[in-house]
Tab-separated table of N, CA and C in Angstrom:
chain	number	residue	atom	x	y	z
A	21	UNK	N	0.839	-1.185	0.000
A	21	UNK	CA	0.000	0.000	0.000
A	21	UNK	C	0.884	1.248	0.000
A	22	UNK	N	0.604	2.121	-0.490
A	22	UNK	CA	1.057	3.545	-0.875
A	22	UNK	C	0.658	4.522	0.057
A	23	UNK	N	2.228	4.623	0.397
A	23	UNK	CA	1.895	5.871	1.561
A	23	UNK	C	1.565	7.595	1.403
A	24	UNK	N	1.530	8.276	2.390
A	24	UNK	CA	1.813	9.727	1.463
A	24	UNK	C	2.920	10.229	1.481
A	25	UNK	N	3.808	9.687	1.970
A	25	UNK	CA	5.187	9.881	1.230
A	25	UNK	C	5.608	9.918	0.525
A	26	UNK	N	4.963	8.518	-0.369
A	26	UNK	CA	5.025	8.482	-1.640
A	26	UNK	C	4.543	9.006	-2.951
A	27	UNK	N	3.628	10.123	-2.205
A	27	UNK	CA	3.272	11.644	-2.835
A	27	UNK	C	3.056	12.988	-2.356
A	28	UNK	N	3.747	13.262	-1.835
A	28	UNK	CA	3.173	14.528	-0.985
A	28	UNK	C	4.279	15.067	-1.568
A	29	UNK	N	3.852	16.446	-1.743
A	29	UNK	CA	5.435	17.783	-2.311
A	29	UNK	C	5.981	17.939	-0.718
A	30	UNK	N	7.341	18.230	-1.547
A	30	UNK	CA	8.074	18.721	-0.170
A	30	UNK	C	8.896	19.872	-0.851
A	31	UNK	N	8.541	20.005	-1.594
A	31	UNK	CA	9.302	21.631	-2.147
A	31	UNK	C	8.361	22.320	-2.096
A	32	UNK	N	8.658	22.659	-0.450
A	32	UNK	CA	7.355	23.961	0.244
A	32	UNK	C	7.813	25.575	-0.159
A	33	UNK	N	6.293	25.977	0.191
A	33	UNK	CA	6.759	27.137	0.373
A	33	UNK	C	5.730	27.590	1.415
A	34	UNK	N	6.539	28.409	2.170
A	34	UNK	CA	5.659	28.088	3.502
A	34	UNK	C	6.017	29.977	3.623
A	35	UNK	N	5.093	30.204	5.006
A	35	UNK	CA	5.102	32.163	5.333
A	35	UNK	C	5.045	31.169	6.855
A	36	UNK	N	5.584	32.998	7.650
A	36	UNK	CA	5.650	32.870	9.189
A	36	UNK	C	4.336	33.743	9.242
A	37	UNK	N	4.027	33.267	10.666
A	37	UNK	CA	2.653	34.165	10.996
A	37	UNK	C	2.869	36.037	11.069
A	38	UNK	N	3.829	36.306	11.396
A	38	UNK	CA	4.283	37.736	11.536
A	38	UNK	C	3.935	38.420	10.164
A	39	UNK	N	4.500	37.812	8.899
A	39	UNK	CA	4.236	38.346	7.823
A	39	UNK	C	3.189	38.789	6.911
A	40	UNK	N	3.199	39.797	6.475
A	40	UNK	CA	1.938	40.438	6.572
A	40	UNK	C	1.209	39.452	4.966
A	41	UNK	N	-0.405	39.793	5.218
A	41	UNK	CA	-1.189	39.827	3.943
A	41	UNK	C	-0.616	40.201	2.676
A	42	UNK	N	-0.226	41.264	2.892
A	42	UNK	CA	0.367	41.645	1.196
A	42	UNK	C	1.275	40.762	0.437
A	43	UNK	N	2.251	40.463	1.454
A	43	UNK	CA	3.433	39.323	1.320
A	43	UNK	C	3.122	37.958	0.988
A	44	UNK	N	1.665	37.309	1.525
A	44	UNK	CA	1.195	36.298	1.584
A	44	UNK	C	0.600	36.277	-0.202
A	45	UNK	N	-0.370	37.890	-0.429
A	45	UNK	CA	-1.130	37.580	-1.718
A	45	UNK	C	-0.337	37.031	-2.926
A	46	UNK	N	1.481	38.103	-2.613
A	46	UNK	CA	2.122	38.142	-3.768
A	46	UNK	C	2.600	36.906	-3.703
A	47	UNK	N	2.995	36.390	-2.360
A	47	UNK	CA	3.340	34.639	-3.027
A	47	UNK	C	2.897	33.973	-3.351
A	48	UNK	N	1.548	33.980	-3.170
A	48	UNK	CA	0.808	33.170	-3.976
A	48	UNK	C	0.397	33.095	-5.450
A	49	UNK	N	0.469	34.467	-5.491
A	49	UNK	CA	0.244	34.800	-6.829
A	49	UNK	C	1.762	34.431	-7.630
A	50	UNK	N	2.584	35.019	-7.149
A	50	UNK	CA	3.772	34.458	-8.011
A	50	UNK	C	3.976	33.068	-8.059
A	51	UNK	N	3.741	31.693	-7.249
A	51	UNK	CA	4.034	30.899	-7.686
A	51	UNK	C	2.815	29.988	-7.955
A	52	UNK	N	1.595	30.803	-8.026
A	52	UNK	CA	0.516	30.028	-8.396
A	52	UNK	C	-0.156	29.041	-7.614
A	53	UNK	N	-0.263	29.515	-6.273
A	53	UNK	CA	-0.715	28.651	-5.267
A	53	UNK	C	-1.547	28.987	-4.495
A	54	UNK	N	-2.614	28.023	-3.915
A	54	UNK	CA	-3.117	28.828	-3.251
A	54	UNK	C	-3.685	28.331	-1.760
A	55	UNK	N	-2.689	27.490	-1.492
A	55	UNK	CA	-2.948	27.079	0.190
A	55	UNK	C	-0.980	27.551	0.534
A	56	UNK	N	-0.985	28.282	1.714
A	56	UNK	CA	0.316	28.330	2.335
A	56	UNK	C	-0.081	28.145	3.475
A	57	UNK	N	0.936	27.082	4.040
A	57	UNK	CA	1.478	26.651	5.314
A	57	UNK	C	1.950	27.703	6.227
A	58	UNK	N	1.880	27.871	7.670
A	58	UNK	CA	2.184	28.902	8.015
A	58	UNK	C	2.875	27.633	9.140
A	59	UNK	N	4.448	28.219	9.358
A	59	UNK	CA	5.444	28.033	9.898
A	59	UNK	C	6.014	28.834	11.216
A	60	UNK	N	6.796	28.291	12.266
A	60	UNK	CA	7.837	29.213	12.896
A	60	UNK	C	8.894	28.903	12.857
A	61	UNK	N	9.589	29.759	13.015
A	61	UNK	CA	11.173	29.602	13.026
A	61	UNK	C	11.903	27.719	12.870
A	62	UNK	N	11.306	27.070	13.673
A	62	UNK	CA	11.565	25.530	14.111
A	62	UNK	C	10.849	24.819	12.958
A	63	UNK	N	10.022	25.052	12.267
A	63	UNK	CA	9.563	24.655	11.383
A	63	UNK	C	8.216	23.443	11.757
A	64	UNK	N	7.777	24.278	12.330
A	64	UNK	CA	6.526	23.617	13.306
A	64	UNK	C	5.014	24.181	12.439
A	65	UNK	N	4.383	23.412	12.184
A	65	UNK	CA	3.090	24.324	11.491
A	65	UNK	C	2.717	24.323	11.893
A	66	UNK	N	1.642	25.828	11.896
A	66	UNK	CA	1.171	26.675	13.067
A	66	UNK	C	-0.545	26.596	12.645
A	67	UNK	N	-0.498	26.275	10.868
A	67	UNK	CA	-1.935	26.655	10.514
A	67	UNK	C	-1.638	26.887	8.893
A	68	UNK	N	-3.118	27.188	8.317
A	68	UNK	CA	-3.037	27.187	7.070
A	68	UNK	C	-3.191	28.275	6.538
A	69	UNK	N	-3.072	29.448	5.871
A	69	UNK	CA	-3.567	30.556	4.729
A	69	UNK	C	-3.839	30.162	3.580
A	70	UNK	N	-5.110	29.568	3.519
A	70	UNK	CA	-6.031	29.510	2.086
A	70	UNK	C	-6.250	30.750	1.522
A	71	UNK	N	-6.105	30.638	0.217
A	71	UNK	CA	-6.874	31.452	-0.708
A	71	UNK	C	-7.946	31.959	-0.206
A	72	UNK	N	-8.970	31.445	0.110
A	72	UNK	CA	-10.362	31.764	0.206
A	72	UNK	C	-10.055	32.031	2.364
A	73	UNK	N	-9.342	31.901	3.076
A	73	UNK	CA	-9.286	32.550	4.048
A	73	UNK	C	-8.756	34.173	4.194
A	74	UNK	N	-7.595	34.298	3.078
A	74	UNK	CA	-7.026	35.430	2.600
A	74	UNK	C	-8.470	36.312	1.839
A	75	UNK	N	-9.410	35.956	0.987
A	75	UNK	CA	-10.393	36.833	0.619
A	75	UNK	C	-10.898	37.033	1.787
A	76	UNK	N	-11.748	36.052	2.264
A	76	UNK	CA	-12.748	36.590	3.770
A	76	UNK	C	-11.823	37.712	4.545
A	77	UNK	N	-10.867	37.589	5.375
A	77	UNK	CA	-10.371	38.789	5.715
A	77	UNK	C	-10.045	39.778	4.955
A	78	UNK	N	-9.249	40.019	3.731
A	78	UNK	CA	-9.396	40.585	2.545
A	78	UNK	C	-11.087	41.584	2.183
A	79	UNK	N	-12.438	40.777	2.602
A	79	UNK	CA	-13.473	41.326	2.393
A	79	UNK	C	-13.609	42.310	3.683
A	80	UNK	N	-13.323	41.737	5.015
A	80	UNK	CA	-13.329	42.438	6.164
A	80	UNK	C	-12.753	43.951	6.108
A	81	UNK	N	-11.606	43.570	5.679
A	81	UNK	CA	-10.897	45.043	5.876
A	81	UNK	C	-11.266	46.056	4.708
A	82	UNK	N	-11.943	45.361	3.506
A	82	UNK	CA	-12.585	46.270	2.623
A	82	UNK	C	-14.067	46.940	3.434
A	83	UNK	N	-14.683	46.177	4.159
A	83	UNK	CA	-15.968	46.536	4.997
A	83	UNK	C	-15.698	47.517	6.086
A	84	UNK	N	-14.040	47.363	6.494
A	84	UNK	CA	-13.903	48.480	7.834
A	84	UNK	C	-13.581	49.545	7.329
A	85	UNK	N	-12.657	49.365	6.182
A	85	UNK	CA	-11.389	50.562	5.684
A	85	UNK	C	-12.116	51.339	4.121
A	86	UNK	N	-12.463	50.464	3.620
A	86	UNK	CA	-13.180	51.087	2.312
A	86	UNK	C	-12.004	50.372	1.288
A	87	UNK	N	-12.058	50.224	0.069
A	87	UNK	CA	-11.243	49.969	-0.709
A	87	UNK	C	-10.124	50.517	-1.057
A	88	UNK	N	-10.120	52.004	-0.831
A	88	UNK	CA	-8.816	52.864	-0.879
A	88	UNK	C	-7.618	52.082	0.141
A	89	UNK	N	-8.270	51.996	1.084
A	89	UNK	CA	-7.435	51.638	1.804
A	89	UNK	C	-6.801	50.095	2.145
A	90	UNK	N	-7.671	49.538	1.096
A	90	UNK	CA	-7.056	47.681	1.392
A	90	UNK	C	-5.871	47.380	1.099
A	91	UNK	N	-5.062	47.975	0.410
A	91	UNK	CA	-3.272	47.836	0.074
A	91	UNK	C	-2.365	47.936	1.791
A	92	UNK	N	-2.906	49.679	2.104
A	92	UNK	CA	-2.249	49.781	2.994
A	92	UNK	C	-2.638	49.083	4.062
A	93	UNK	N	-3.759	48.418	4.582
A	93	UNK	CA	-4.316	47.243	5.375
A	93	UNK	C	-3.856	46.024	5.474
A	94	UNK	N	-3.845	45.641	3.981
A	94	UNK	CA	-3.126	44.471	3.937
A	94	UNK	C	-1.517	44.132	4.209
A	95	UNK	N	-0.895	45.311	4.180
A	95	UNK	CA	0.602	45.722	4.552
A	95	UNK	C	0.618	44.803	5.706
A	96	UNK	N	-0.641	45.994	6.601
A	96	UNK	CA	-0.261	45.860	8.052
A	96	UNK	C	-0.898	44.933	8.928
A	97	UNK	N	-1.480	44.171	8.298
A	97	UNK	CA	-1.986	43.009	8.653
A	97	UNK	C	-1.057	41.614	9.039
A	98	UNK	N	-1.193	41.524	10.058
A	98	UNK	CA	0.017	39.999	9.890
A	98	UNK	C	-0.996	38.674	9.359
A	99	UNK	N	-0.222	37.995	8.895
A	99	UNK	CA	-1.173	36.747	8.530
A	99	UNK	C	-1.731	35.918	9.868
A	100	UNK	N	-1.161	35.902	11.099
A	100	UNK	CA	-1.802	34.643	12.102
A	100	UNK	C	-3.130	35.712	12.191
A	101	UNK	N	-3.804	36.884	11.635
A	101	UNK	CA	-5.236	37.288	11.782
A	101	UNK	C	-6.040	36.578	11.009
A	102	UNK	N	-5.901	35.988	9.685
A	102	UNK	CA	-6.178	35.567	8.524
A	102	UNK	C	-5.829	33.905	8.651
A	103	UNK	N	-5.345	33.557	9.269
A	103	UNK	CA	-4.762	31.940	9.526
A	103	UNK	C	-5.861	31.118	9.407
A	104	UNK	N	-6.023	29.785	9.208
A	104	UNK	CA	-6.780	28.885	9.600
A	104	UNK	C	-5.729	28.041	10.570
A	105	UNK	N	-5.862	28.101	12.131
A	105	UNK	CA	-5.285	26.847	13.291
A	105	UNK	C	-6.075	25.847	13.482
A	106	UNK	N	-7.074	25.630	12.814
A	106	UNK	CA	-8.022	24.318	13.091
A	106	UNK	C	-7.878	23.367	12.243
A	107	UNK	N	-6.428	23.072	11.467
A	107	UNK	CA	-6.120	22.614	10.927
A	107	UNK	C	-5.726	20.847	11.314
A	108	UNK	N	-6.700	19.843	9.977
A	108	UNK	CA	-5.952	18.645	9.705
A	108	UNK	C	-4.888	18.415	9.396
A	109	UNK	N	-4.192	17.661	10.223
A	109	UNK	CA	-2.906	16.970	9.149
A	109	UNK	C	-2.521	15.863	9.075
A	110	UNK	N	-1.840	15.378	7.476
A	110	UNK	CA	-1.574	13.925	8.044
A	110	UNK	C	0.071	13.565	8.402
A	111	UNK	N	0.142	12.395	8.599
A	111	UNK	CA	1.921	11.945	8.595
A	111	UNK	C	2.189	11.223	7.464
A	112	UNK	N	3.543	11.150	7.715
A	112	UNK	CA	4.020	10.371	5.997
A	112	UNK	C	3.798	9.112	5.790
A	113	UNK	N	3.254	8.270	7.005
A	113	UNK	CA	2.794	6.693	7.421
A	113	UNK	C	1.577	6.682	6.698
A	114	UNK	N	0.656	7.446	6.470
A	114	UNK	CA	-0.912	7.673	6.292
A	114	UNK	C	-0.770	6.627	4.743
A	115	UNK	N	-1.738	5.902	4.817
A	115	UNK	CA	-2.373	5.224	3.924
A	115	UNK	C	-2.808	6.160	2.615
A	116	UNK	N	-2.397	5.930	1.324
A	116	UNK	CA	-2.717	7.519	0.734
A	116	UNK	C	-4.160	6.843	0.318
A	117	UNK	N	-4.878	5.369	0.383
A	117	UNK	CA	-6.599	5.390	0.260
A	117	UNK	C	-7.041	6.286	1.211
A	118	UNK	N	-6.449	6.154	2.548
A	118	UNK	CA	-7.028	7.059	3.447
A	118	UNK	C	-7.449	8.822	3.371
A	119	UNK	N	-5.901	8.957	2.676
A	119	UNK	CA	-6.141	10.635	2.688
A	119	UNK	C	-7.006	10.800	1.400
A	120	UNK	N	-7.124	9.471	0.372
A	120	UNK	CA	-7.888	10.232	-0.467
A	120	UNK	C	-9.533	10.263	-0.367
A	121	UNK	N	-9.821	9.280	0.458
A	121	UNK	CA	-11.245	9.580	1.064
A	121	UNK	C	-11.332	10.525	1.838
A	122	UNK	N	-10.310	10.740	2.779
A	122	UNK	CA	-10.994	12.434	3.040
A	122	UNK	C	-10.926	13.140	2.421
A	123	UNK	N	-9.875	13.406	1.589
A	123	UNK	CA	-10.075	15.057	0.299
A	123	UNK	C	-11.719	14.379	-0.310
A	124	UNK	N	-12.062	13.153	-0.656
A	124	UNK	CA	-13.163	12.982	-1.390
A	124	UNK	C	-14.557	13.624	-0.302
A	125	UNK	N	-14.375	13.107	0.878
A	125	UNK	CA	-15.221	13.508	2.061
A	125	UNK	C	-15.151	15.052	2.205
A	126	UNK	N	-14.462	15.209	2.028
A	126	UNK	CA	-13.931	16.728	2.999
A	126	UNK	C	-13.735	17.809	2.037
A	127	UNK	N	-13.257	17.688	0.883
A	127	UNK	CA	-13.041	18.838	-0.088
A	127	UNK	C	-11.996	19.500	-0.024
A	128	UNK	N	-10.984	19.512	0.554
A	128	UNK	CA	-9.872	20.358	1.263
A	128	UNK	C	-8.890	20.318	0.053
A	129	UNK	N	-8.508	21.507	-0.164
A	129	UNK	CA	-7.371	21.617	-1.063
A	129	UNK	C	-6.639	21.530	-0.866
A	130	UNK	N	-6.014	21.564	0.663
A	130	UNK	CA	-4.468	20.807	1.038
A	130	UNK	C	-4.768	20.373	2.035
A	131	UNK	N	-3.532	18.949	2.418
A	131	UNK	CA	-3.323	18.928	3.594
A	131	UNK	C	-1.772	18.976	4.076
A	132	UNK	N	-1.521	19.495	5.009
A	132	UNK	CA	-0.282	19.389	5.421
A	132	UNK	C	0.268	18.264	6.298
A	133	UNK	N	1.324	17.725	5.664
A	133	UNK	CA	1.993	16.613	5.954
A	133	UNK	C	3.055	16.850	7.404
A	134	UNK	N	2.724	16.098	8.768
A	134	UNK	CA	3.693	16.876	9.329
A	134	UNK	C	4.103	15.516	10.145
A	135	UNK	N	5.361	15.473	10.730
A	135	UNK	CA	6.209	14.758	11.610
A	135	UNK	C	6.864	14.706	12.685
A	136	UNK	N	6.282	14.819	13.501
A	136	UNK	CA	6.585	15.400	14.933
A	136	UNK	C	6.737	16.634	15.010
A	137	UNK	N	5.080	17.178	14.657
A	137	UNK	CA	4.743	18.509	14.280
A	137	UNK	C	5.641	19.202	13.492
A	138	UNK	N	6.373	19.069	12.793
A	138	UNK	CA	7.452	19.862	12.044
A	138	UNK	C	6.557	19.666	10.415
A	139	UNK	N	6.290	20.602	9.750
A	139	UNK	CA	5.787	20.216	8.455
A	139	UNK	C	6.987	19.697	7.687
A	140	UNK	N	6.582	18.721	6.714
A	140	UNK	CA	7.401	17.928	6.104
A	140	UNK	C	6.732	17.956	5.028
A	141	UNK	N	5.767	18.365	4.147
A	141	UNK	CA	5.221	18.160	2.744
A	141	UNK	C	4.010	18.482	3.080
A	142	UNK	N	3.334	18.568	2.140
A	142	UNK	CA	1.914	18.731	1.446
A	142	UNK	C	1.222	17.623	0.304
A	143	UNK	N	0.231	17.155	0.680
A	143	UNK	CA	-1.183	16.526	-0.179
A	143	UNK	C	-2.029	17.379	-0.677
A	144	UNK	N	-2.117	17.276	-1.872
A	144	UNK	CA	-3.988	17.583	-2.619
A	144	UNK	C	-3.970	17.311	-3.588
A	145	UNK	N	-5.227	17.423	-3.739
A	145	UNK	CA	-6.000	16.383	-4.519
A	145	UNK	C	-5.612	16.287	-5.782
A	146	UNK	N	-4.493	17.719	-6.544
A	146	UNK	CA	-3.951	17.452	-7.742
A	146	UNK	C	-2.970	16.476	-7.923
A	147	UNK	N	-2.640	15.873	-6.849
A	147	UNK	CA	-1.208	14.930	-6.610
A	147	UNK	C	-1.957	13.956	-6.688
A	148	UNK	N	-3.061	13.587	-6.645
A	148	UNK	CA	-3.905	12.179	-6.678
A	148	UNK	C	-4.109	12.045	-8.401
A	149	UNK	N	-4.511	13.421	-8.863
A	149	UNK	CA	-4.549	13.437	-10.446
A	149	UNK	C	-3.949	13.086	-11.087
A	150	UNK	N	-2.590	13.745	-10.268
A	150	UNK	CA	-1.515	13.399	-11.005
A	150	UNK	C	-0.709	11.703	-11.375
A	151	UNK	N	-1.325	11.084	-10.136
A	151	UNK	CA	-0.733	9.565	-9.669
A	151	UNK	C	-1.925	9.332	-10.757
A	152	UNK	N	-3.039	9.096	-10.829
A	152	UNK	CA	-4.090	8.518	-11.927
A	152	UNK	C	-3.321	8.646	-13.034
A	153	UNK	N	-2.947	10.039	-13.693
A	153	UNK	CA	-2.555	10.031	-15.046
A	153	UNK	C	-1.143	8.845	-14.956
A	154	UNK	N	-0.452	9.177	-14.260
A	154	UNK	CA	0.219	8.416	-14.419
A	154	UNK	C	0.150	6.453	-14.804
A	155	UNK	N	-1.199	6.242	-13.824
A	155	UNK	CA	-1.464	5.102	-14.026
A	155	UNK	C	-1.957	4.733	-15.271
A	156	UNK	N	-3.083	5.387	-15.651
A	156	UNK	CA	-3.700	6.103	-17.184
A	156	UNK	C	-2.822	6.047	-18.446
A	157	UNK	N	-1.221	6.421	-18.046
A	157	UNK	CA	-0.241	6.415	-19.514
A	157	UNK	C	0.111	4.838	-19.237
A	158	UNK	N	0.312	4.225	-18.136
A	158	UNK	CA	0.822	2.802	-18.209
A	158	UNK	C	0.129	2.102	-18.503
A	159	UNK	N	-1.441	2.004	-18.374
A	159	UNK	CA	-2.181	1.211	-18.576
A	159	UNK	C	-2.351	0.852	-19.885
């Protein structure tokens, strides 16, 4: 059986909670992603910054500040305001049938892979796509 080791990325890219929104949008946007791991120093994950957690606060500060002002908001915003900490994760032991019934259950666009709390990689559901096609050209 196939673990998630045997697919999970580990060429992260991860933000600290200190760092602000703005910093968070542009990395995402530059490397086309849109779940970041949020890290400390030790490399412990703290929580997630989704895309769609970054809009909801993103909408907030347009509702307090007005739109003029969402650049300079988002500056000064640190990301652990915007975080998701109620975060799943799995380990690199995990059965990958397992994790893929929960992305099927659950919908989650990532999960973070961690190992004695230290993040160590990332799952989703495009890495499952990706293992199909693969099976798909051999078959």
């Amino acid at each position: 059986m196939k673990k998630v080791v045997d697919l999970m990325i580990t060429n992260l890219v991860t933000i600290k909670e200190t760092d602000s929104l703005a910093s968070a949008k542009e990395l995402m946007a530059e490397k086309n992603i849109r779940n970041l791991p949020v890290v400390d120093d030790d490399g412990k994950c703290l929580g997630m910054l989704t895309q769609r957690e970054y809009l909801k606060h993103a909408f907030y500060l347009v509702s307090q500040f007005g739109t003029q002002l969402l650049s300079k908001k988002e500056a000064q915003t640190p990301v652990k305001n915007a975080m998701n900490t109620d975060i799943l994760t799995l380990t690199p032991d995990t059965d990958l049938d397992i994790a893929a019934q929960f992305f099927i259950s659950n919908k989650y666009g990532s999960l973070p892979v961690v190992d004695d709390d230290k993040l160590v990689g990332i799952l989703t559901p495009v890495d499952f796509v990706k293992l199909a096609h693969t099976y798909l050209k051999d078959a």
